[in-house]
XYZ file of C-alpha atoms in Angstrom:
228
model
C 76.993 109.131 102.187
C 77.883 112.383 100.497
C 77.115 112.732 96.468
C 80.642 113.165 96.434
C 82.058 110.488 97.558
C 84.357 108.406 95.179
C 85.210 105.239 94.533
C 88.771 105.185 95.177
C 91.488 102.905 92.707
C 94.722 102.804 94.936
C 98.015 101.669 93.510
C 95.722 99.652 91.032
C 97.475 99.020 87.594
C 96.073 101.312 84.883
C 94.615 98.867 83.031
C 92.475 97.344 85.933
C 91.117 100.963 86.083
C 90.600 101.804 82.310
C 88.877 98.027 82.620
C 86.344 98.944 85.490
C 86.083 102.993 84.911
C 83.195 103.036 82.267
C 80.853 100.799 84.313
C 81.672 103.296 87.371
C 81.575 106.465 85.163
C 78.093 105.619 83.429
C 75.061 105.184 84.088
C 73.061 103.479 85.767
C 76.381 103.844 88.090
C 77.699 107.103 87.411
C 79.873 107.590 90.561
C 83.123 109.526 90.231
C 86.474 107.830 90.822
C 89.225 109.089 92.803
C 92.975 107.687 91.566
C 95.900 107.876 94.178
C 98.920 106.134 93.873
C 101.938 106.211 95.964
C 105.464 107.484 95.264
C 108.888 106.843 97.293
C 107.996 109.910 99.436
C 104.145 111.115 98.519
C 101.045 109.364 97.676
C 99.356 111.224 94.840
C 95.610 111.397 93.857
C 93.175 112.679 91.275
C 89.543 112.867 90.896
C 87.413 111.766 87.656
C 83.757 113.275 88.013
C 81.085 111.050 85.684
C 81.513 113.565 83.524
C 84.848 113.157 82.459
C 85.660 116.378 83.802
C 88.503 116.956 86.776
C 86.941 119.749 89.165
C 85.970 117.708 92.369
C 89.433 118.136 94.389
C 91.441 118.361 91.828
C 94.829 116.302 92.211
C 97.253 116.970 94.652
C 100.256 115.222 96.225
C 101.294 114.928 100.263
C 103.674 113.341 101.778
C 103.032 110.181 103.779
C 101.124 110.256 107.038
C 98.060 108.725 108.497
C 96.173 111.778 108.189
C 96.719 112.237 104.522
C 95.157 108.309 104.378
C 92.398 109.856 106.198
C 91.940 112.293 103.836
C 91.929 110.145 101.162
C 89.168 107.725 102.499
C 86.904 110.803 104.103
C 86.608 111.076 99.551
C 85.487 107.408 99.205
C 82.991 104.998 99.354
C 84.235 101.959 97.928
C 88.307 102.100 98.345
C 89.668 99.331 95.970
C 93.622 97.805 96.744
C 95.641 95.654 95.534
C 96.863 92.399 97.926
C 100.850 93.362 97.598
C 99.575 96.431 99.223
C 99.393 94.396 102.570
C 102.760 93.398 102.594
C 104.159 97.274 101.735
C 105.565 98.521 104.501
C 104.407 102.174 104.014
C 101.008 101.334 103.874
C 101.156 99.138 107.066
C 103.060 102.387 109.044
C 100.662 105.066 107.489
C 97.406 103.710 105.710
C 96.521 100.062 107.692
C 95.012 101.753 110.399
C 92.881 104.586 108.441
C 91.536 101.711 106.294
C 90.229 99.749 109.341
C 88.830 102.906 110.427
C 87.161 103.627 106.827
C 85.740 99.782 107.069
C 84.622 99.860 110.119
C 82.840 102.749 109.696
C 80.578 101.487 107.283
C 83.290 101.889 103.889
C 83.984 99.193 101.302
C 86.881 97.652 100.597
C 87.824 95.535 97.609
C 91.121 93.609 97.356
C 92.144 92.388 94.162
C 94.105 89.255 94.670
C 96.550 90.374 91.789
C 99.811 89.228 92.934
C 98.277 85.975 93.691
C 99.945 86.212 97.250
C 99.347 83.045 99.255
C 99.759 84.622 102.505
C 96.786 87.216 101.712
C 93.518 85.046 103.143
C 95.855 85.290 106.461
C 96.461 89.158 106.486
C 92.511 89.665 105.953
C 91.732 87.347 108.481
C 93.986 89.649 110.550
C 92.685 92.899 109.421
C 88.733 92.462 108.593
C 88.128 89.683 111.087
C 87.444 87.211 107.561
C 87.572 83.558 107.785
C 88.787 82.763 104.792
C 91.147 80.330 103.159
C 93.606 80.018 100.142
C 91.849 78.028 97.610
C 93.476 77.027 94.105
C 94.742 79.138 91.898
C 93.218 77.982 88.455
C 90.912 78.976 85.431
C 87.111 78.754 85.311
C 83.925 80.280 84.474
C 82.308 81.573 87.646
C 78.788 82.598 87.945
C 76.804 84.534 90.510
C 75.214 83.084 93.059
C 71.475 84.821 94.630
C 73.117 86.977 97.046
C 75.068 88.331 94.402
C 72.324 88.876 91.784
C 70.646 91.130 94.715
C 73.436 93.443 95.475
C 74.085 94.033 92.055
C 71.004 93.966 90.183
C 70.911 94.570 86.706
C 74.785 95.132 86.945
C 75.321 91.495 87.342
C 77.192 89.265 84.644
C 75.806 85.913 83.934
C 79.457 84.396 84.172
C 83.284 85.396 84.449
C 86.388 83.555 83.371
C 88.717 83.493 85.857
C 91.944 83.161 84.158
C 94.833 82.109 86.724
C 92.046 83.192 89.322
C 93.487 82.949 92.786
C 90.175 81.445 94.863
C 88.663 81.431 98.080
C 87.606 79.435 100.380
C 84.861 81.023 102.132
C 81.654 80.725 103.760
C 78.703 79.817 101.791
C 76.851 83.337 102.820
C 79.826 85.261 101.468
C 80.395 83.999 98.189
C 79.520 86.581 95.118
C 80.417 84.687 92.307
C 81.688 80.999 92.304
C 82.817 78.197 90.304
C 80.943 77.459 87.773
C 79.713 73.309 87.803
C 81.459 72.037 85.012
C 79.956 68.441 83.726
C 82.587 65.064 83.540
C 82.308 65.781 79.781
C 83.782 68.919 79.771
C 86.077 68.352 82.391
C 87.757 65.320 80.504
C 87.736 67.524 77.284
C 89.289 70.068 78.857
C 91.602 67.570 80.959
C 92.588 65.134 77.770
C 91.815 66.412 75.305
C 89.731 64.132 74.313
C 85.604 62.860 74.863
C 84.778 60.809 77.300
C 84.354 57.765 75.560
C 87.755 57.918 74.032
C 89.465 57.217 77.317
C 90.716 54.044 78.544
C 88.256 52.331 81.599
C 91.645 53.165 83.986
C 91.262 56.578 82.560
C 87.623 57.262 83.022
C 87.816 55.798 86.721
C 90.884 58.082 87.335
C 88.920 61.008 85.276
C 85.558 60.690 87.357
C 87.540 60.532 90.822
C 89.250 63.628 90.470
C 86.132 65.252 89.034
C 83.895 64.377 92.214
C 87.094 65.838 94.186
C 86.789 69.027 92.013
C 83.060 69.501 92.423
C 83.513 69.105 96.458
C 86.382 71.610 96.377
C 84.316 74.414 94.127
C 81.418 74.721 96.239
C 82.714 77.128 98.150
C 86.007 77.748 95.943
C 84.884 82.239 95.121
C 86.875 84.562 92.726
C 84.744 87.247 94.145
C 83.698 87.321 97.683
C 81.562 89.893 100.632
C 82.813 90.015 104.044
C 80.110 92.104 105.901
């Protein structure tokens, strides 16, 4: 792909972007970022070189159209939504279709389950041929798992929290980062409130039941997933 290609934050909250600009920005990444947001009539957009500096494109506004979409994603390489964007009707009329195109032609997309829409595993099913699955919608560390540590490299965390993360449930070969195990000790702690050996022998039975059911239900629970 071209030098200049971006990695494009639409509609995304400013905070997710001030959040996930500085790893993009610097090095080792140093890729510029392209912002575009849409308005009642126009969708907007403005271009952030690694330098800080705004002299690729410019910024510019359009009104809405399938070919200003186009435009838009001809800029990126990695295009990142947000889920509620799937259920806007302007997008679905005017950008839906350039997206596919962008993803099918080799682009990447990243949805950020921020709404926590239960309805979203469905629309990617739909519109990236996923297989996917509403999982729980919960807090946890997550960790990476091997395929993750060799896309990203040294840009890899050892482990997320996932506050009020809205999971997956996906194929094992997909998964980035999942759940990570948590022991019957710390899952009673966090549970009760209390150690292990403080509970009742009704409570520990009821205790380790539920944490065998959560251990089955993490394996393939993700907070951050790949569809290739």
């Amino acid at each position: 792909m071209s030098e200049h290609k971006c990695v494009t934050f639409f509609n995304m909250s400013a905070s997710t972007v001030i959040r996930y600009s500085g790893k993009i920005l610097e090095p080792p990444a140093s890729v510029d970022i392209q912002l575009v947001d849409t308005r009642e009539h126009s969708i907007t957009h403005q271009t952030i070189t690694a330098t800080l500096r705004n002299d690729i494109g410019g910024g510019g506004a359009a009104a809405h159209s399938k070919a200003e979409y186009a435009e838009v994603l001809e800029r990126t390489r990695t295009f990142v939504i947000a889920d509620r964007c799937f259920f806007d009707q302007k997008f679905l009329t005017h950008g839906l279709e350039p997206l596919v195109d962008f993803y099918r032609g080799g682009g990447r997309v990243v949805v950020f389950c921020s709404e926590g829409s239960f309805g979203i595993a469905e629309k990617l099913n739909e519109v990236f041929g996923c297989e996917w699955e509403v999982g729980t919608i919960d807090r946890f560390y997550c960790e990476p798992t091997p395929q993750a540590v060799d896309m990203l490299g040294e840009l890899v965390c050892e482990k997320i929290y996932a506050s009020k993360g809205h999971f997956m449930l996906v194929p094992e070969h997909e998964i980035l980062f999942r759940i990570k195990k948590i022991s019957k000790e710390d899952y009673v702690q966090d549970r009760f409130g209390l150690s292990y050996e403080e509970l009742s022998q009704e409570e520990k039975d009821e205790s380790e039941a539920d944490h065998a059911k959560l251990l089955t239900q993490m394996h393939n629970s993700a907070v951050l997933a790949m569809h290739k």
